[in-house]
Short mmCIF file of C-alpha atoms and ligand atoms in Angstrom, two decimals:
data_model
loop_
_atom_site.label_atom_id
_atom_site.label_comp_id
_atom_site.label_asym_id
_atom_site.label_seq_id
_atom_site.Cartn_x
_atom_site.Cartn_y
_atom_site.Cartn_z
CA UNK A 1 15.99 -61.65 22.45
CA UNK A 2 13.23 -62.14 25.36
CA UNK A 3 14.11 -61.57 28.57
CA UNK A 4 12.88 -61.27 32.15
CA UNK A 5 14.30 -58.14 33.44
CA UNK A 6 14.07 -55.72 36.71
CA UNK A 7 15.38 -52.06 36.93
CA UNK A 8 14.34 -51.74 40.60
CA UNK A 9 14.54 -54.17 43.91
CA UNK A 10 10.98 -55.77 44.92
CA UNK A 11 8.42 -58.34 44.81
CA UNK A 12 7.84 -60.51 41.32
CA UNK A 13 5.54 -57.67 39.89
CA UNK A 14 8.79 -56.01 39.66
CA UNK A 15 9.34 -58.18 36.94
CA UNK A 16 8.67 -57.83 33.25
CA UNK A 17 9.62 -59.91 29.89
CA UNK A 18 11.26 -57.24 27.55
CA UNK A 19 12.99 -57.61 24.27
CA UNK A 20 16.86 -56.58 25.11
CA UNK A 21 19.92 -56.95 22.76
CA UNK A 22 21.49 -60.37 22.75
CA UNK A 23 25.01 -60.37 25.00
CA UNK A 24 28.29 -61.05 23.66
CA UNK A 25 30.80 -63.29 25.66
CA UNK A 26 33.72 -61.64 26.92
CA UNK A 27 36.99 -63.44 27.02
CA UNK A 28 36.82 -66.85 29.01
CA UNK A 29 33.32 -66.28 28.62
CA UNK A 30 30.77 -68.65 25.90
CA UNK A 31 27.52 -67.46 24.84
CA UNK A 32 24.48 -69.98 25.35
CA UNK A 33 21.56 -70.70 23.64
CA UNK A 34 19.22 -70.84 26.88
CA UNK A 35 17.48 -74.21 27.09
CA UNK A 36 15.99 -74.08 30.78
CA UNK A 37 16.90 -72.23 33.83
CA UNK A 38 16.65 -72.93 37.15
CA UNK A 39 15.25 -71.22 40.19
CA UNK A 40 15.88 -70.99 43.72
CA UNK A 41 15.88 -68.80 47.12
CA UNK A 42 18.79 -66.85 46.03
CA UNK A 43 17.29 -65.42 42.56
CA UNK A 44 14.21 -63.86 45.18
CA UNK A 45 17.09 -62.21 47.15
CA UNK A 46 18.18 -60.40 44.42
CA UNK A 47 14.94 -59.52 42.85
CA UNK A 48 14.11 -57.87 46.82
CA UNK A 49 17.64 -56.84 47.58
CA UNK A 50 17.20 -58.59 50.61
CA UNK A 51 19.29 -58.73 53.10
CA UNK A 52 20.65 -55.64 52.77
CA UNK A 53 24.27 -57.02 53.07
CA UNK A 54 23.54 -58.83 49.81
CA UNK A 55 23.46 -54.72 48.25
CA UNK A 56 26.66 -54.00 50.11
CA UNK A 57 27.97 -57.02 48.52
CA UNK A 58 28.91 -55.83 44.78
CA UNK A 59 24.53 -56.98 43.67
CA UNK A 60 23.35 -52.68 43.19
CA UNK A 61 22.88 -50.56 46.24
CA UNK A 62 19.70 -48.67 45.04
CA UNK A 63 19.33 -51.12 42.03
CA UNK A 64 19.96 -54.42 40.43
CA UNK A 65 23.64 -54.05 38.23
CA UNK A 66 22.56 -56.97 36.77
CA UNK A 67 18.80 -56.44 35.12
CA UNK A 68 18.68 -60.25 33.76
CA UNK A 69 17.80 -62.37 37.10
CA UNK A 70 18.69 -66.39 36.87
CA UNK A 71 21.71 -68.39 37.55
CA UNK A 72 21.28 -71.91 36.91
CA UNK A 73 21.50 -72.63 33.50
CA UNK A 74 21.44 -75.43 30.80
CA UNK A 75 21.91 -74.77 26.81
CA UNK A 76 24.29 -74.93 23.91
CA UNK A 77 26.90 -72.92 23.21
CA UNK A 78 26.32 -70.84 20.71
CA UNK A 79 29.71 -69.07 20.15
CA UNK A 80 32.84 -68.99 22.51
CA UNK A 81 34.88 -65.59 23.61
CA UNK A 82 38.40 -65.37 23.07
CA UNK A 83 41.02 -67.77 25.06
CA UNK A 84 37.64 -70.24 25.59
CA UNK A 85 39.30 -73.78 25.33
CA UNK A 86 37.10 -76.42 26.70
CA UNK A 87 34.10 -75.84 24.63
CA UNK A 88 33.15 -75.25 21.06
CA UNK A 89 29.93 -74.16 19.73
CA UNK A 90 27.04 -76.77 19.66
CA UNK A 91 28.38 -78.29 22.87
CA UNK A 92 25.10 -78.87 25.26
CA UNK A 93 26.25 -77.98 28.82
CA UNK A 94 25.12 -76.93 32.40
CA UNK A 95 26.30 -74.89 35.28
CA UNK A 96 26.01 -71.12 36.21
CA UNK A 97 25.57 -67.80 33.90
CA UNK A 98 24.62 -64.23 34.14
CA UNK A 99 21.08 -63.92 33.49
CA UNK A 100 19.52 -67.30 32.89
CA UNK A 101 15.88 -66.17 32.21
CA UNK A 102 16.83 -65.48 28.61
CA UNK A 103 16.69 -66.70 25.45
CA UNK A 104 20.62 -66.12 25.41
CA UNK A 105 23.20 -65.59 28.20
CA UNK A 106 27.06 -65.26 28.71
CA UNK A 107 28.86 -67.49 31.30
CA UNK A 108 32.12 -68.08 32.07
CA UNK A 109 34.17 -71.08 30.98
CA UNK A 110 34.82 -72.57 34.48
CA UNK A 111 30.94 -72.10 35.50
CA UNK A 112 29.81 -74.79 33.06
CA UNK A 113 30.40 -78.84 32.53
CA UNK A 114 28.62 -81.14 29.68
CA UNK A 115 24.95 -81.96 30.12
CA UNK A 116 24.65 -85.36 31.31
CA UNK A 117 23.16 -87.59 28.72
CA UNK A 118 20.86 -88.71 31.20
CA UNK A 119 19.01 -85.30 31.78
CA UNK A 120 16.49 -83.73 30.30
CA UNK A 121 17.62 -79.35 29.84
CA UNK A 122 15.00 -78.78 32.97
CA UNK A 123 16.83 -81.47 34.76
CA UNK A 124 20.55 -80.32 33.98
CA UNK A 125 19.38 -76.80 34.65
CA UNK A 126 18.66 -77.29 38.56
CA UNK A 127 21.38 -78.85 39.68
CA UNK A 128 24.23 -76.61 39.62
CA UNK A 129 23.40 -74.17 42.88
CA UNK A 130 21.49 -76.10 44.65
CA UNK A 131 23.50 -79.69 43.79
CA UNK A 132 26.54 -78.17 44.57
CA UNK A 133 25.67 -76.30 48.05
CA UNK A 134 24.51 -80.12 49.32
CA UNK A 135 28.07 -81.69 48.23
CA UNK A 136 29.83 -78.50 49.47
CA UNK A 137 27.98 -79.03 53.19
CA UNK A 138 28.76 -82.47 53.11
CA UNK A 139 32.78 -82.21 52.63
CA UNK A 140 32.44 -79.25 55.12
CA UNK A 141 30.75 -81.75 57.83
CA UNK A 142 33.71 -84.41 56.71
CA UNK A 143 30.76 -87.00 55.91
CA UNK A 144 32.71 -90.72 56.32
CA UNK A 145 30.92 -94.00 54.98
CA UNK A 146 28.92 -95.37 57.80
CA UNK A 147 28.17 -92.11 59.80
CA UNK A 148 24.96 -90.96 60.87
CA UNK A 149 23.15 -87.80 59.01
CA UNK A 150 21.00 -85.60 59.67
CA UNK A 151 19.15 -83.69 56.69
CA UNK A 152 16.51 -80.71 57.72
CA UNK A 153 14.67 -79.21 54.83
CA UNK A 154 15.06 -82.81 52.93
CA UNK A 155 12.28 -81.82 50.33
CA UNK A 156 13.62 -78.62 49.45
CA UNK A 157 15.56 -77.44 46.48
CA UNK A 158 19.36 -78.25 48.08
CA UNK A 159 18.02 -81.14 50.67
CA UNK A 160 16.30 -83.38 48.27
CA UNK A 161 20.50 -83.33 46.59
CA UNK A 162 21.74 -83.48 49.87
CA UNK A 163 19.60 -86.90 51.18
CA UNK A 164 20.41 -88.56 47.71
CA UNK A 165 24.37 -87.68 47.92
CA UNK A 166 24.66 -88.42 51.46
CA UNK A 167 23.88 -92.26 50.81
CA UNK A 168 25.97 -92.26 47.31
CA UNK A 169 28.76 -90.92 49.53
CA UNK A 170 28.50 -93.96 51.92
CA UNK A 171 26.52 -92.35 55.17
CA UNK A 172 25.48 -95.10 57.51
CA UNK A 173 21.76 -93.99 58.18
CA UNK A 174 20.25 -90.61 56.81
CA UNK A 175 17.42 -88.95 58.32
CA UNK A 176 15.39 -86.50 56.42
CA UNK A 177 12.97 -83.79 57.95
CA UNK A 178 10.20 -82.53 56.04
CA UNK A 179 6.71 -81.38 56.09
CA UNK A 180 3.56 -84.02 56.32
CA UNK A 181 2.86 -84.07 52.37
CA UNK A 182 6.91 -84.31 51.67
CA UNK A 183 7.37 -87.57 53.56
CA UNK A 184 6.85 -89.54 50.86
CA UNK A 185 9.00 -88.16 48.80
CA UNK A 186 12.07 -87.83 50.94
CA UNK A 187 11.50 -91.51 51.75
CA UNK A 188 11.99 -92.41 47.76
CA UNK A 189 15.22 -90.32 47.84
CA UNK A 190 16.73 -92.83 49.27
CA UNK A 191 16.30 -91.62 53.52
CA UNK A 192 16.82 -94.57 55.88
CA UNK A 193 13.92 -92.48 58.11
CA UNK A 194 11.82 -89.60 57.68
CA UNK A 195 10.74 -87.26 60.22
CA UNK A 196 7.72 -85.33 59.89
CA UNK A 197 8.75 -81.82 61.82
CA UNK A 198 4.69 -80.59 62.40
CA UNK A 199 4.39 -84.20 64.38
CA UNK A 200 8.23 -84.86 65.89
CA UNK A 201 10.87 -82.52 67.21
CA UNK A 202 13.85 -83.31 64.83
CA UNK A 203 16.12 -82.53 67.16
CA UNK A 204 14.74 -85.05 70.09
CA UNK A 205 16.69 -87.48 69.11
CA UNK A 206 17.84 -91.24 70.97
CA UNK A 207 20.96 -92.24 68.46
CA UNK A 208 22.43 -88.83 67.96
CA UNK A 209 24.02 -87.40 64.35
CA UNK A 210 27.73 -87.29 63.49
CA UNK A 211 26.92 -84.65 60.77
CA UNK A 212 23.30 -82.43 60.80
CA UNK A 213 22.91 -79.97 57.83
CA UNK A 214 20.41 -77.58 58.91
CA UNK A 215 18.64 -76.17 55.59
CA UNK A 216 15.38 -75.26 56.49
CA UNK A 217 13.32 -73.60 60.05
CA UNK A 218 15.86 -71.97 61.83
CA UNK A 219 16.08 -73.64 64.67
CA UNK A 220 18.52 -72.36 67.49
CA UNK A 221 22.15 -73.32 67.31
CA UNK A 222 21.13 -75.23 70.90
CA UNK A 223 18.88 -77.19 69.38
CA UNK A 224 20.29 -78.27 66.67
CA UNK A 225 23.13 -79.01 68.58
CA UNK A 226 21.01 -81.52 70.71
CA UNK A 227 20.80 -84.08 67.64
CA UNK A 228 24.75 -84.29 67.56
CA UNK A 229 27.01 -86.78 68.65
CA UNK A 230 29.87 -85.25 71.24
CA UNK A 231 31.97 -84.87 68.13
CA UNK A 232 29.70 -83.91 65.51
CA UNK A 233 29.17 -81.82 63.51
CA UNK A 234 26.57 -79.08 62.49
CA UNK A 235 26.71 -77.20 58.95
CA UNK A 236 24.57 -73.94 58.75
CA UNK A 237 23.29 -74.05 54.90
CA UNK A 238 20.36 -71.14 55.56
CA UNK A 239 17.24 -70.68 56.17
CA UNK A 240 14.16 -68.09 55.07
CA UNK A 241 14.03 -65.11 57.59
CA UNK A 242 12.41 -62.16 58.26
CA UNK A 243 16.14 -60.31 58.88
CA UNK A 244 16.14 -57.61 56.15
CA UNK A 245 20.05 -56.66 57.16
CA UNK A 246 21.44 -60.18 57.15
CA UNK A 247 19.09 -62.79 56.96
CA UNK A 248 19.43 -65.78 58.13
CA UNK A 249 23.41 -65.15 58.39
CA UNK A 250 23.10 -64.73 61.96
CA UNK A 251 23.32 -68.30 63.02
CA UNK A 252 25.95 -68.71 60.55
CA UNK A 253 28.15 -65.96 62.59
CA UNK A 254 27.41 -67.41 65.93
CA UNK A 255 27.79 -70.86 65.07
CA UNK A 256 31.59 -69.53 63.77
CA UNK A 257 32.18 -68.07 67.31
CA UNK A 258 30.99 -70.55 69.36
CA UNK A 259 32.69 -73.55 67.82
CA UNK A 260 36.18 -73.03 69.11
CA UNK A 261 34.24 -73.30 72.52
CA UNK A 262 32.76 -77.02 72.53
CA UNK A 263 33.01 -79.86 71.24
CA UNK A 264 31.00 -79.65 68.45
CA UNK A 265 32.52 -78.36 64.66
CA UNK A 266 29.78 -75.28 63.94
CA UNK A 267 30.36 -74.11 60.66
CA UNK A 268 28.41 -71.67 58.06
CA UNK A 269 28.43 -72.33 54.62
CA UNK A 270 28.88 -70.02 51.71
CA UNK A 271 28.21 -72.01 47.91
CA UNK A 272 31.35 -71.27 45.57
CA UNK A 273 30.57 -72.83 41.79
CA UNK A 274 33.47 -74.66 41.19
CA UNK A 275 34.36 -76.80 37.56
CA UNK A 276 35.54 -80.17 39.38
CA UNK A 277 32.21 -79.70 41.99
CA UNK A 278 29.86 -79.98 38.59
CA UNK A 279 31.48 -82.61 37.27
CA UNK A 280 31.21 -84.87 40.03
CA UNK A 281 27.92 -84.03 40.10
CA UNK A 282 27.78 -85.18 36.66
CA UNK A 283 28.85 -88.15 37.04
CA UNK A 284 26.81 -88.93 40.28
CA UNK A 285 23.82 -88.05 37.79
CA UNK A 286 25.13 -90.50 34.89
CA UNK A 287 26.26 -93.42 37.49
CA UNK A 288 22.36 -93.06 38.83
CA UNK A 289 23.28 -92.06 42.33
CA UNK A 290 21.48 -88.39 41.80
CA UNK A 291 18.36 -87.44 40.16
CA UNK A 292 17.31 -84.37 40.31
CA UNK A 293 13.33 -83.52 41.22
CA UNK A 294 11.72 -81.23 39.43
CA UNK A 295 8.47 -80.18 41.01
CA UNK A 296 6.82 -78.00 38.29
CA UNK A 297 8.54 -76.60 34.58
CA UNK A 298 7.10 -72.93 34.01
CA UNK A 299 7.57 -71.15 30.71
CA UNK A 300 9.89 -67.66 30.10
CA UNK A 301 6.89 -65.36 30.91
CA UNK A 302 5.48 -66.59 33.78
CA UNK A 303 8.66 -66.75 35.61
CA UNK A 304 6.88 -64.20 38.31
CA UNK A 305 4.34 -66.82 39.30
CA UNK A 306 6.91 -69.57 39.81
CA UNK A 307 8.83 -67.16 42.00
CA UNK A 308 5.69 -66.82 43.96
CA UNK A 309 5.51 -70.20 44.24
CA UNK A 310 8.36 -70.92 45.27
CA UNK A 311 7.71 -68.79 48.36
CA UNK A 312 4.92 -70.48 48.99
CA UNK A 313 6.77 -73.16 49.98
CA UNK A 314 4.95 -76.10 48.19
CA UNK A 315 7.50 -77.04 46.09
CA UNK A 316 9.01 -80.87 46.16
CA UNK A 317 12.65 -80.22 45.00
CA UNK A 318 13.14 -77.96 42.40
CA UNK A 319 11.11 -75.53 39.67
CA UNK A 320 12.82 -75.47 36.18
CA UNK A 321 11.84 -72.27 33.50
CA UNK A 322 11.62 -73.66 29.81
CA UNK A 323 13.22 -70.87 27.54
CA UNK A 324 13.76 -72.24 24.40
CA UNK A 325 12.91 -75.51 22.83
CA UNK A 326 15.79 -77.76 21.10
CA UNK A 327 16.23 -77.00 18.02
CA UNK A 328 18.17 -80.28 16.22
CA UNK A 329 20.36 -80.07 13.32
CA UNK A 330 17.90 -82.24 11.27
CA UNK A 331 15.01 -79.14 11.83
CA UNK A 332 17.84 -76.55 11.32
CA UNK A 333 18.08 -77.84 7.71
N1 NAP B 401 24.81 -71.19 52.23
C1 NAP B 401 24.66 -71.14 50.91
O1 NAP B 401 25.61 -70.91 50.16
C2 NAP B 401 23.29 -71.42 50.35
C3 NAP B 401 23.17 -71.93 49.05
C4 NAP B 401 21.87 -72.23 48.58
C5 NAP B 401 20.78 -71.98 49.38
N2 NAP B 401 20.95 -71.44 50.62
C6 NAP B 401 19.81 -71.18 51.51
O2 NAP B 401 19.38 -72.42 52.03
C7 NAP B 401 17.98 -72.38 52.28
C8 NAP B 401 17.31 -73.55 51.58
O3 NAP B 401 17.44 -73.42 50.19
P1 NAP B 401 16.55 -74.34 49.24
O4 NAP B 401 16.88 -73.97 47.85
O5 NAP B 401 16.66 -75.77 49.64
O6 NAP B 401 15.09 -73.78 49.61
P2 NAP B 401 13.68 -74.48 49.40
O7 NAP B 401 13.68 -75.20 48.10
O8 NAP B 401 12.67 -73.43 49.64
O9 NAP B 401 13.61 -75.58 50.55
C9 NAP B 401 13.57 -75.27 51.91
C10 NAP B 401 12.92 -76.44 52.64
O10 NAP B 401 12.84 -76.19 54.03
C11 NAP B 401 11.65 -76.82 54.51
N3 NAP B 401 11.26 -76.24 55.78
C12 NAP B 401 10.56 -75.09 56.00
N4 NAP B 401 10.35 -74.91 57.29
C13 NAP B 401 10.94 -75.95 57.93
C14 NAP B 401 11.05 -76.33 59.30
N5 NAP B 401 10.52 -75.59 60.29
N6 NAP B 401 11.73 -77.45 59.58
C15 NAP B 401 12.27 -78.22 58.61
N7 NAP B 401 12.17 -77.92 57.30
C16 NAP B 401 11.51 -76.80 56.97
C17 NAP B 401 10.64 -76.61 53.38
O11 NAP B 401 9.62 -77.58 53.12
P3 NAP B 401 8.63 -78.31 54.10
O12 NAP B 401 8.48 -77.36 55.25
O13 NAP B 401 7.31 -78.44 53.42
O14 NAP B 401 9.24 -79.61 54.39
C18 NAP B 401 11.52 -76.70 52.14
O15 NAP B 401 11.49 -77.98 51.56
C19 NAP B 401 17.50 -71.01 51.76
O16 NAP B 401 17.43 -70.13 52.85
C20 NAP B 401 18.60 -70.59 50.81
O17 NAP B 401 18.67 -69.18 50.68
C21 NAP B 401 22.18 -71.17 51.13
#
């Protein structure tokens, strides 16, 4: 089968498309016929092996383990390992996998749910990491119908889920931050208000937030903590930084220590895939409440340039790769 593979840490030239043997699923495990895959910040960390804690972590400490990069998957099951219960072969499904950017990939059971009807495979194939890290922030900020949210990095791969689930899970008034060109956007997500960060300070705010998630700029815990309400709170999602030994995780850390300290709940967040987390998202997606945005499809080989664009930071919501087409059981025959 074709796949994108690495055998050392670096930039996207790193990458190359190779013809590797097809895996086999492991028990628990169901082997997919790789629709589309999904992209996002955390498939550049482990193509650079930055931060270095990410190494440390289990990921390869002079090299990738894992020479397939993508998570976010959506396919059809093409055979099940042993003990596999909840799907059977020719299911279409989404969710999380070793090695996406392949014509075939394992992934276990509990990292996959049924495609909604409603998406397209590029659809269903973003939403799993970055769809779940927004609902994840939002039960960690213990969002209540009617409060007041604040969403920074609305236009980006986990805010553009994060603005739409906010209002399906009843907040009061949501408040998006993006870029000039992203306004637009964020405002047909469903944002009661939009602020444009190169023209406003985000965190200058009259009516302050019960909940802020802070996904994109960095901003100091002290100003982020300006936009709250006395008992708010602030969720740390991340942030690109320069920090080759932790990244971003910084804030995360000193948000931990300093919340038993004020007023204010500071938390970090750390995205854990979980079965029941896709499925609601599924059926946020087939009620209409969540759509995911894909800003550009790329095919298999040029995965490397959608990396870099990605980087760039120009993208509105999310990039999807297109692996294989759909192949129907009418065209099989
Ligand atoms: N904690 C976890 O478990 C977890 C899970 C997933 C992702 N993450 C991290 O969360 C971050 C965001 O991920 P993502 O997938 O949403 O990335 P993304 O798609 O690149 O979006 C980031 C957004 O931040 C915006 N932004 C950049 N500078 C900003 C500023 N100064 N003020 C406000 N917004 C700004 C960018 O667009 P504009 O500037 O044009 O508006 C962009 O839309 C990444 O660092 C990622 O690694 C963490």
């Amino acid at each position: 089968m074709r796949a994108i593979v690495q055998d050392v840490y670096g930039p996207p030239e790193v990458l190359r498309l190779e013809e590797i043997e097809r895996p086999v699923p492991g028990p628990g495990e169901v082997l997919l016929r790789v629709h589309a895959a999904g992209l996002d910040q955390g498939v550049w960390h482990l193509m650079t092996g930055t931060p270095y804690a990410l190494r440390a972590a289990g990921f390869g400490l002079r090299a990738p383990g894992q020479r397939v990069r993508g998570m976010d998957v959506a396919g059809r099951v093409e055979a099940v390992g042993a003990g596999v219960t909840r799907f059977r072969r020719g299911d279409e499904v989404y969710g999380t996998c070793a090695g996406s950017f392949a014509e075939y990939a394992c992934a276990k059971e509990d990292g996959l749910a049924p495609r909604p009807a409603r998406l397209t495979p590029e659809e269903a194939a973003v939403v799993a990491i970055s769809g779940s890290t927004a609902l994840q922030a939002l039960r960690a900020g213990r969002l209540t119908p009617g409060q007041r949210v604040l969403v920074i990095g609305a236009a980006g791969g986990v805010g553009t889920y994060a603005v739409q689930l906010a209002k399906a899970l009843g907040a009061g008034h949501v408040t998006g931050v993006c870029s000039t060109p992203k306004t637009e956007l964020v405002r047909s997500l469903g944002a009661d208000e939009v602020v444009d960060y190169t023209r406003e300070d985000p965190t200058d705010v009259v009516h302050p937030y019960d909940l802020v998630l802070d996904i994109g700029g960095n901003r100091p815990l002290r100003r982020l903590r300006r936009a709250l309400a006395p008992r708010g709170t602030l969720i740390i999602v991340g942030g690109e930084t320069d920090g080759r030994w932790i990244g971003g995780h910084d804030r995360q850390l000193r948000a931990l220590l300093l919340s038993p300290f004020t007023r204010h709940r500071l938390r970090g967040l750390v995205v854990t895939p979980r079965p029941e987390d896709l499925r609601a998202l599924g059926e946020f997606i087939e009620s209409g409440a969540l759509t995911p945005v894909v800003d550009r499809t790329y095919p298999l080989p040029e995965v490397p340039d959608a990396i870099r664009r990605l980087r760039e930071g120009h993208v509105r919501g999310k990039i999807a790769i297109r692996v294989q087409e759909i192949v129907s059981a009418v065209s099989v025959r």
